[in-house]
Amino acid sequence: MSEYERKRKNYIRSKSTQKIDSPQSNDELEETIDDKNPSMMIDNNILMTKTPQSLDDLLDVDDNNNENDEDKEENENHNNTNDDVDNDSTHLSIDDPTTTEQTRQKKSIEKNGPGVLDVPSPDVGLDVKFGFNDLCPVCGDKVSGFHYGLLTCESCKGFFKRTVQNKKNYQCIDKQQCQIDKTQRKRCAFCRFKKCLQVGMKLEAVRENRVRGGRNKFGPLYRRSRALRQQIMRQHFVSMVKAQQNMIPNGNGIDNGQTSLDMTGNGLQVKSEPEQPNLHPFQHMYSSLQTTTNINHSPHTHHPNNLPHHQQHHYQPQKSSSFPGVYQDFFNTNSSITNNTRLQQSFQLNPFDTYYKNSSASSTSYGHSPPSLLLPSNSNSNPASGSSNSSSSPVGQISSKLLDYQISSPSTTGTTTTVNTTNSTLNTSSILSTLTMQQHPMATNDSMHTDTNNGISSVYFYNNQYLATNYDMNDTNNIPETLTKLIESDQAYRCTEIRYIEDIQQIHIDLTRDDGDILVVCSLLDKLCFLMVDWARQSLYFKDIQIDNQIKLLKAAWIEILIIDLIWKQCQQPKETCVNCIVSANGQLLNINLIQNPAVKKLAERYLQCVNDFRQLQWQYPEYLALKYLVLFDPDVQGVTESSLIEEVQEKITNALGEYTTDHNNPSISNSTSRSPSQQQQAPTNEQEKFACILLKLPDVRLIGNDLKKFLQLIDRKHDGKLLDGCLLGEMLNGLQSNN
DNA sequence: GTAGCCTTGAAC
DNA sequence: GTTCAAGGCTAC
């Protein structure tokens, strides 16, 4: 019997001795509140007195039942209190879910009246407890609880503990890419441990002094993880309920706006077994989200230098360390645990580093001059091109021109806006601070139409790179309001962005150069940073956040947003036209076979794989936008003070994305006629999984972003920090440090 | 070495 | 007092 089952039985046993009508304890209530979005609580209260009018209503009912394991059962018991449900029925929910479900639905109808059906508890209807909610992200075995930062099985917990405590040094006899699952997890300890780290298990949670008992400092993070998990479960549940609606006879498969599940007279219809989803990806998504929220932005990052003093000796990845080998390899290859690359500079771990040590002669010259960058042809669009700038770095000097232009660009509104710097402790010498405090020149319709000869064609040309070829802007049917707003906000920005596009498009990258044309690449990235900040500071919701928090969010998310933008752009190109090529932001096709640095080439290959994965998902413009916002609005970013507001936005967008993917993933619903032939050939993704699959790509994006950052930092270091000195890219690369 | 179960104790 | 995520124990 697993620990989980034992606990479950113990729990049921303990419940059997409780009074049925015993009130919920304060602790339980606090935990319930703590794990939920406050808005959900309000909705739940409302739901107590009204008929659910939408799936969201139903969802919130589900949420009421959908606590973490014990909490969930707790709620079930309390929800059933009025029904005088005995403990046998609770027990039956394990052994005979069908019977229990029928009973539950009957009781639900009796309790709520006709037309109101409680959403089946995941425990009995969706088998969440034994589904994606309980699969170890490392091996897929059954989860036994939170261990070292995330939900894992007992064996991986033990394995992780043994490895860290005993300073194991594993080796992989293959290519360090072994499949880790329940049956094969013993085969390769190296890859198993690697996966443990990749999914987010925390080294620092293993106690150096081996003190038993007690709780650790991750409590709040664990709670947040639970909240995220519940959020995902809710979305998943919406997908299934909607899919199920479409399958119900006489349901017409059409959402006529009356989305409440009126099962009057046939309460068991909903019992028709929901299509059992492939649940495993959700577990990975969950762990990925944990990775997203807990690793890189967490104050408890894996990085050794962030560890408590008493644990530091565990993680000194220096050659003389008593803890060598495996950690060096993982710090080297697993960027998910090495966000703060600057702190790693004392040890050589990165393949980029090795390469550049071996090829220093080719990487130190600035001899190649990118004329389009250093001397923007359109001097009119750069009124401050001759401005003074203290930056002496090549990229910094280039950036200053765009920065000066942006700072000096007049507001088209003709009004003066006071920037909200309340409570701000900004370092106004920072480029990012300066940019975020700028009043944004809002778009006007004129900006699209005044220049008939150049403007519109450019706008269309440019927008065609960003707007989905398979997305009809006029088709706003079934688009959640939140996403509609995002789209409007994004479109407004695209009109202003045109000012910079020409400058970007003039860039030319020559990959055949010995140095990979790194200066030009950095310059392009630097400009993209400007555009990204420009985009963010006028974006919906982001404008409402204090500027110092805006800066922190941007510094945490910038590279992932850039990568998502690039991937999106590439996805808009027919696959056949860019085989083995990266579609650069300047429109250039970069053949990765021309990349000479093997590490960079490998990174490029991973990027293209990621692009391919997104292609297969057939993600659409609203989904792309939502993903960017989800990356940007990360409440776990270190030092952010408006976490609840940010989390609120995150949840809002998550819900909207879930709703949209459910409504638009069905090829018959989405605008399949406008898909490219290559897209039509792609097998449509299971509609119940698309939401998860999209979010599942975020860890990949993060890994690619982290490796890219490491690469850029190494390049900069190779040039004594002068390559990116004084430019926005350099500032972004320094991450949160400069802001703390 | 693995993995299931047990014990512990700080946080709640 | 309860919870739950640590470490420990031990059969395999």
PDB file of C-alpha atoms in Angstrom, chain A residues 173-378:
ATOM      1  CA  ILE A 173      26.530   5.386 -20.388  1.00  0.00           C
ATOM      2  CA  ASP A 174      24.445   6.703 -23.230  1.00  0.00           C
ATOM      3  CA  LYS A 175      23.790  10.222 -24.439  1.00  0.00           C
ATOM      4  CA  GLN A 176      22.375  11.677 -21.241  1.00  0.00           C
ATOM      5  CA  GLN A 177      18.950  11.511 -22.767  1.00  0.00           C
ATOM      6  CA  CYS A 178      17.604   8.348 -21.217  1.00  0.00           C
ATOM      7  CA  GLN A 179      13.892   7.972 -20.926  1.00  0.00           C
ATOM      8  CA  ILE A 180      12.839   8.083 -17.301  1.00  0.00           C
ATOM      9  CA  ASP A 181       9.612   6.377 -16.444  1.00  0.00           C
ATOM     10  CA  LYS A 182       8.365   4.103 -13.770  1.00  0.00           C
ATOM     11  CA  THR A 183       9.834   0.990 -15.290  1.00  0.00           C
ATOM     12  CA  GLN A 184      13.116   2.451 -16.421  1.00  0.00           C
ATOM     13  CA  ARG A 185      13.907   4.912 -13.689  1.00  0.00           C
ATOM     14  CA  LYS A 186      16.513   2.627 -12.171  1.00  0.00           C
ATOM     15  CA  ARG A 187      18.443   2.263 -15.373  1.00  0.00           C
ATOM     16  CA  CYS A 188      20.179   5.596 -15.423  1.00  0.00           C
ATOM     17  CA  ALA A 189      20.649   7.523 -12.220  1.00  0.00           C
ATOM     18  CA  PHE A 190      22.336  10.333 -14.078  1.00  0.00           C
ATOM     19  CA  CYS A 191      19.352  11.045 -16.267  1.00  0.00           C
ATOM     20  CA  ARG A 192      16.962  10.476 -13.435  1.00  0.00           C
ATOM     21  CA  PHE A 193      18.672  13.035 -11.285  1.00  0.00           C
ATOM     22  CA  LYS A 194      18.963  15.343 -14.219  1.00  0.00           C
ATOM     23  CA  LYS A 195      15.240  15.089 -14.688  1.00  0.00           C
ATOM     24  CA  CYS A 196      14.665  15.664 -11.002  1.00  0.00           C
ATOM     25  CA  LEU A 197      16.456  18.966 -11.358  1.00  0.00           C
ATOM     26  CA  GLN A 198      14.798  19.791 -14.620  1.00  0.00           C
ATOM     27  CA  VAL A 199      11.320  19.420 -13.256  1.00  0.00           C
ATOM     28  CA  GLY A 200      12.202  21.596 -10.332  1.00  0.00           C
ATOM     29  CA  MET A 201      13.184  19.518  -7.338  1.00  0.00           C
ATOM     30  CA  LYS A 202      15.075  21.727  -4.994  1.00  0.00           C
ATOM     31  CA  LEU A 203      18.557  20.847  -3.899  1.00  0.00           C
ATOM     32  CA  GLU A 204      18.358  23.256  -1.033  1.00  0.00           C
ATOM     33  CA  ALA A 205      15.361  21.441   0.403  1.00  0.00           C
ATOM     34  CA  VAL A 206      17.627  18.550   1.334  1.00  0.00           C
ATOM     35  CA  ARG A 207      18.861  19.442   4.741  1.00  0.00           C
ATOM     36  CA  GLU A 208      22.546  19.475   5.212  1.00  0.00           C
ATOM     37  CA  ASN A 209      22.271  18.894   8.917  1.00  0.00           C
ATOM     38  CA  ARG A 210      19.733  16.125   8.397  1.00  0.00           C
ATOM     39  CA  VAL A 211      17.422  17.555  11.008  1.00  0.00           C
ATOM     40  CA  ARG A 212      14.190  15.658  10.958  1.00  0.00           C
ATOM     41  CA  GLY A 213      10.695  16.961  11.030  1.00  0.00           C
ATOM     42  CA  GLY A 214       9.339  20.411  10.792  1.00  0.00           C
ATOM     43  CA  ARG A 215       8.336  22.356   7.796  1.00  0.00           C
ATOM     44  CA  ASN A 216      10.620  24.161   5.508  1.00  0.00           C
ATOM     45  CA  LYS A 217      10.687  27.613   4.099  1.00  0.00           C
ATOM     46  CA  PHE A 218       8.867  26.527   0.946  1.00  0.00           C
ATOM     47  CA  GLY A 219       5.476  26.409   2.551  1.00  0.00           C
ATOM     48  CA  PRO A 220       4.114  29.452   0.757  1.00  0.00           C
ATOM     49  CA  LEU A 221       5.518  28.234  -2.530  1.00  0.00           C
ATOM     50  CA  TYR A 222       3.935  24.863  -2.047  1.00  0.00           C
ATOM     51  CA  ARG A 223       0.648  26.567  -1.416  1.00  0.00           C
ATOM     52  CA  ARG A 224       1.041  28.587  -4.552  1.00  0.00           C
ATOM     53  CA  SER A 225       1.783  25.403  -6.423  1.00  0.00           C
ATOM     54  CA  ARG A 226      -1.405  23.929  -5.172  1.00  0.00           C
ATOM     55  CA  ALA A 227      -3.281  26.983  -6.270  1.00  0.00           C
ATOM     56  CA  LEU A 228      -1.761  26.699  -9.711  1.00  0.00           C
ATOM     57  CA  ARG A 229      -2.597  23.061  -9.856  1.00  0.00           C
ATOM     58  CA  GLN A 230      -6.168  23.794  -9.008  1.00  0.00           C
ATOM     59  CA  GLN A 231      -6.239  26.448 -11.642  1.00  0.00           C
ATOM     60  CA  ILE A 232      -5.061  23.976 -14.234  1.00  0.00           C
ATOM     61  CA  MET A 233      -7.499  21.402 -13.036  1.00  0.00           C
ATOM     62  CA  ARG A 234     -10.313  23.859 -13.395  1.00  0.00           C
ATOM     63  CA  GLN A 235      -9.322  24.605 -16.937  1.00  0.00           C
ATOM     64  CA  HIS A 236      -8.997  20.978 -17.707  1.00  0.00           C
ATOM     65  CA  PHE A 237     -12.370  20.354 -16.240  1.00  0.00           C
ATOM     66  CA  VAL A 238     -13.977  23.038 -18.365  1.00  0.00           C
ATOM     67  CA  SER A 239     -12.517  21.359 -21.403  1.00  0.00           C
ATOM     68  CA  MET A 240     -13.932  18.057 -20.463  1.00  0.00           C
ATOM     69  CA  VAL A 241     -17.341  19.357 -19.524  1.00  0.00           C
ATOM     70  CA  LYS A 242     -17.599  21.239 -22.776  1.00  0.00           C
ATOM     71  CA  ALA A 243     -16.411  18.275 -24.759  1.00  0.00           C
ATOM     72  CA  GLN A 244     -18.871  16.168 -22.937  1.00  0.00           C
ATOM     73  CA  GLN A 245     -21.655  18.563 -23.734  1.00  0.00           C
ATOM     74  CA  ASN A 246     -20.856  18.175 -27.356  1.00  0.00           C
ATOM     75  CA  MET A 247     -21.100  14.434 -27.025  1.00  0.00           C
ATOM     76  CA  ILE A 248     -24.415  14.365 -25.227  1.00  0.00           C
ATOM     77  CA  PRO A 249     -27.252  13.289 -27.520  1.00  0.00           C
ATOM     78  CA  ASN A 250     -29.617  16.146 -28.300  1.00  0.00           C
ATOM     79  CA  GLY A 251     -26.987  18.492 -27.042  1.00  0.00           C
ATOM     80  CA  ASN A 252     -26.523  19.595 -30.643  1.00  0.00           C
ATOM     81  CA  GLY A 253     -22.919  20.099 -29.876  1.00  0.00           C
ATOM     82  CA  ILE A 254     -23.580  23.775 -29.974  1.00  0.00           C
ATOM     83  CA  ASP A 255     -23.065  26.193 -27.251  1.00  0.00           C
ATOM     84  CA  ASN A 256     -26.117  28.363 -27.526  1.00  0.00           C
ATOM     85  CA  GLY A 257     -25.089  30.523 -24.682  1.00  0.00           C
ATOM     86  CA  GLN A 258     -27.123  28.547 -22.227  1.00  0.00           C
ATOM     87  CA  THR A 259     -24.138  26.746 -20.958  1.00  0.00           C
ATOM     88  CA  SER A 260     -25.438  25.559 -17.664  1.00  0.00           C
ATOM     89  CA  LEU A 261     -25.723  21.835 -17.452  1.00  0.00           C
ATOM     90  CA  ASP A 262     -29.427  21.391 -17.196  1.00  0.00           C
ATOM     91  CA  MET A 263     -29.819  17.749 -16.503  1.00  0.00           C
ATOM     92  CA  THR A 264     -33.383  17.927 -15.323  1.00  0.00           C
ATOM     93  CA  GLY A 265     -35.029  14.651 -15.790  1.00  0.00           C
ATOM     94  CA  ASN A 266     -31.890  12.971 -16.768  1.00  0.00           C
ATOM     95  CA  GLY A 267     -29.439  13.632 -14.099  1.00  0.00           C
ATOM     96  CA  LEU A 268     -27.357  10.705 -15.118  1.00  0.00           C
ATOM     97  CA  GLN A 269     -26.615  11.917 -18.554  1.00  0.00           C
ATOM     98  CA  VAL A 270     -23.680  13.745 -17.322  1.00  0.00           C
ATOM     99  CA  LYS A 271     -22.580  10.498 -15.903  1.00  0.00           C
ATOM    100  CA  SER A 272     -21.875   9.227 -19.364  1.00  0.00           C
ATOM    101  CA  GLU A 273     -18.278   8.594 -18.729  1.00  0.00           C
ATOM    102  CA  PRO A 274     -16.249  11.578 -19.701  1.00  0.00           C
ATOM    103  CA  GLU A 275     -13.644  10.749 -22.164  1.00  0.00           C
ATOM    104  CA  GLN A 276     -10.704   9.896 -20.054  1.00  0.00           C
ATOM    105  CA  PRO A 277      -8.049  12.276 -21.059  1.00  0.00           C
ATOM    106  CA  ASN A 278      -4.446  11.514 -21.421  1.00  0.00           C
ATOM    107  CA  LEU A 279      -3.648  12.898 -18.073  1.00  0.00           C
ATOM    108  CA  HIS A 280       0.026  12.649 -17.895  1.00  0.00           C
ATOM    109  CA  PRO A 281       0.827  15.870 -19.716  1.00  0.00           C
ATOM    110  CA  PHE A 282      -1.061  17.774 -17.119  1.00  0.00           C
ATOM    111  CA  GLN A 283       1.162  16.518 -14.441  1.00  0.00           C
ATOM    112  CA  HIS A 284       4.105  17.659 -16.434  1.00  0.00           C
ATOM    113  CA  MET A 285       2.467  20.935 -17.015  1.00  0.00           C
ATOM    114  CA  TYR A 286       1.963  21.281 -13.361  1.00  0.00           C
ATOM    115  CA  SER A 287       5.519  20.496 -12.626  1.00  0.00           C
ATOM    116  CA  SER A 288       6.516  22.824 -15.364  1.00  0.00           C
ATOM    117  CA  LEU A 289       4.553  25.565 -13.808  1.00  0.00           C
ATOM    118  CA  GLN A 290       6.201  24.798 -10.600  1.00  0.00           C
ATOM    119  CA  THR A 291       9.460  25.068 -12.345  1.00  0.00           C
ATOM    120  CA  THR A 292       8.333  28.280 -13.798  1.00  0.00           C
ATOM    121  CA  THR A 293       7.283  29.775 -10.569  1.00  0.00           C
ATOM    122  CA  ASN A 294       9.626  28.256  -8.163  1.00  0.00           C
ATOM    123  CA  ILE A 295      12.970  28.011  -9.717  1.00  0.00           C
ATOM    124  CA  ASN A 296      14.070  30.912 -11.640  1.00  0.00           C
ATOM    125  CA  HIS A 297      12.129  33.565  -9.937  1.00  0.00           C
ATOM    126  CA  SER A 298      12.164  32.128  -6.551  1.00  0.00           C
ATOM    127  CA  PRO A 299      14.340  33.489  -3.827  1.00  0.00           C
ATOM    128  CA  HIS A 300      15.065  29.869  -3.173  1.00  0.00           C
ATOM    129  CA  THR A 301      16.656  29.349  -6.485  1.00  0.00           C
ATOM    130  CA  HIS A 302      18.851  26.383  -6.966  1.00  0.00           C
ATOM    131  CA  HIS A 303      21.816  28.421  -7.367  1.00  0.00           C
ATOM    132  CA  PRO A 304      24.408  27.627  -4.771  1.00  0.00           C
ATOM    133  CA  ASN A 305      25.076  31.209  -3.989  1.00  0.00           C
ATOM    134  CA  ASN A 306      21.536  31.719  -2.952  1.00  0.00           C
ATOM    135  CA  LEU A 307      21.562  28.927  -0.492  1.00  0.00           C
ATOM    136  CA  PRO A 308      21.482  29.372   3.206  1.00  0.00           C
ATOM    137  CA  HIS A 309      24.975  29.552   4.587  1.00  0.00           C
ATOM    138  CA  HIS A 310      24.733  26.276   6.325  1.00  0.00           C
ATOM    139  CA  GLN A 311      24.054  24.552   3.045  1.00  0.00           C
ATOM    140  CA  GLN A 312      26.467  26.325   0.832  1.00  0.00           C
ATOM    141  CA  HIS A 313      29.131  23.719   0.972  1.00  0.00           C
ATOM    142  CA  HIS A 314      26.824  21.297  -0.731  1.00  0.00           C
ATOM    143  CA  TYR A 315      26.777  23.216  -3.888  1.00  0.00           C
ATOM    144  CA  GLN A 316      30.138  24.605  -4.574  1.00  0.00           C
ATOM    145  CA  PRO A 317      30.585  23.471  -8.099  1.00  0.00           C
ATOM    146  CA  GLN A 318      34.247  24.163  -8.158  1.00  0.00           C
ATOM    147  CA  LYS A 319      36.802  21.700  -9.164  1.00  0.00           C
ATOM    148  CA  SER A 320      38.122  21.424  -5.661  1.00  0.00           C
ATOM    149  CA  SER A 321      34.704  20.938  -4.240  1.00  0.00           C
ATOM    150  CA  SER A 322      33.899  17.955  -2.177  1.00  0.00           C
ATOM    151  CA  PHE A 323      30.746  17.800  -4.211  1.00  0.00           C
ATOM    152  CA  PRO A 324      32.012  17.573  -7.715  1.00  0.00           C
ATOM    153  CA  GLY A 325      30.961  15.734 -10.774  1.00  0.00           C
ATOM    154  CA  VAL A 326      27.291  15.409 -11.099  1.00  0.00           C
ATOM    155  CA  TYR A 327      26.479  18.899  -9.999  1.00  0.00           C
ATOM    156  CA  GLN A 328      29.006  20.410 -12.239  1.00  0.00           C
ATOM    157  CA  ASP A 329      27.458  18.583 -15.117  1.00  0.00           C
ATOM    158  CA  PHE A 330      24.012  19.663 -14.197  1.00  0.00           C
ATOM    159  CA  PHE A 331      24.883  23.223 -13.573  1.00  0.00           C
ATOM    160  CA  ASN A 332      26.443  23.037 -16.898  1.00  0.00           C
ATOM    161  CA  THR A 333      23.637  21.554 -18.881  1.00  0.00           C
ATOM    162  CA  ASN A 334      20.544  22.377 -16.966  1.00  0.00           C
ATOM    163  CA  SER A 335      19.908  26.005 -17.261  1.00  0.00           C
ATOM    164  CA  SER A 336      16.726  25.768 -15.296  1.00  0.00           C
ATOM    165  CA  ILE A 337      18.763  25.749 -12.173  1.00  0.00           C
ATOM    166  CA  THR A 338      21.170  28.446 -13.100  1.00  0.00           C
ATOM    167  CA  ASN A 339      19.238  31.558 -13.654  1.00  0.00           C
ATOM    168  CA  ASN A 340      21.690  33.909 -12.193  1.00  0.00           C
ATOM    169  CA  THR A 341      24.491  33.227 -14.504  1.00  0.00           C
ATOM    170  CA  ARG A 342      26.573  36.106 -13.343  1.00  0.00           C
ATOM    171  CA  LEU A 343      27.071  34.339 -10.093  1.00  0.00           C
ATOM    172  CA  GLN A 344      28.437  31.346 -11.871  1.00  0.00           C
ATOM    173  CA  GLN A 345      31.236  33.062 -13.519  1.00  0.00           C
ATOM    174  CA  SER A 346      33.763  31.680 -11.153  1.00  0.00           C
ATOM    175  CA  PHE A 347      33.465  28.237 -12.560  1.00  0.00           C
ATOM    176  CA  GLN A 348      33.604  26.914 -16.024  1.00  0.00           C
ATOM    177  CA  LEU A 349      30.635  24.818 -16.767  1.00  0.00           C
ATOM    178  CA  ASN A 350      29.058  25.971 -19.918  1.00  0.00           C
ATOM    179  CA  PRO A 351      29.797  24.524 -23.312  1.00  0.00           C
ATOM    180  CA  PHE A 352      29.776  28.042 -24.658  1.00  0.00           C
ATOM    181  CA  ASP A 353      32.530  28.877 -22.283  1.00  0.00           C
ATOM    182  CA  THR A 354      34.657  26.038 -23.458  1.00  0.00           C
ATOM    183  CA  TYR A 355      34.117  26.945 -27.033  1.00  0.00           C
ATOM    184  CA  TYR A 356      35.030  30.545 -26.581  1.00  0.00           C
ATOM    185  CA  LYS A 357      38.080  29.726 -24.605  1.00  0.00           C
ATOM    186  CA  ASN A 358      39.176  27.694 -27.557  1.00  0.00           C
ATOM    187  CA  SER A 359      38.320  30.247 -30.153  1.00  0.00           C
ATOM    188  CA  SER A 360      39.062  33.504 -28.501  1.00  0.00           C
ATOM    189  CA  ALA A 361      40.914  34.843 -31.483  1.00  0.00           C
ATOM    190  CA  SER A 362      37.814  34.846 -33.564  1.00  0.00           C
ATOM    191  CA  SER A 363      35.533  36.349 -31.035  1.00  0.00           C
ATOM    192  CA  THR A 364      37.307  39.470 -29.954  1.00  0.00           C
ATOM    193  CA  SER A 365      37.214  41.591 -33.011  1.00  0.00           C
ATOM    194  CA  TYR A 366      34.724  44.307 -33.635  1.00  0.00           C
ATOM    195  CA  GLY A 367      36.179  44.798 -37.037  1.00  0.00           C
ATOM    196  CA  HIS A 368      32.997  43.927 -38.740  1.00  0.00           C
ATOM    197  CA  SER A 369      30.748  46.894 -38.794  1.00  0.00           C
ATOM    198  CA  PRO A 370      27.056  46.560 -39.359  1.00  0.00           C
ATOM    199  CA  PRO A 371      26.381  49.712 -41.288  1.00  0.00           C
ATOM    200  CA  SER A 372      22.651  49.543 -41.041  1.00  0.00           C
ATOM    201  CA  LEU A 373      22.869  49.573 -37.318  1.00  0.00           C
ATOM    202  CA  LEU A 374      25.656  51.912 -36.600  1.00  0.00           C
ATOM    203  CA  LEU A 375      24.455  54.350 -39.175  1.00  0.00           C
ATOM    204  CA  PRO A 376      20.713  54.103 -39.419  1.00  0.00           C
ATOM    205  CA  SER A 377      19.807  55.135 -42.881  1.00  0.00           C
ATOM    206  CA  ASN A 378      16.688  56.887 -41.852  1.00  0.00           C
TER     207      ASN A 378
END
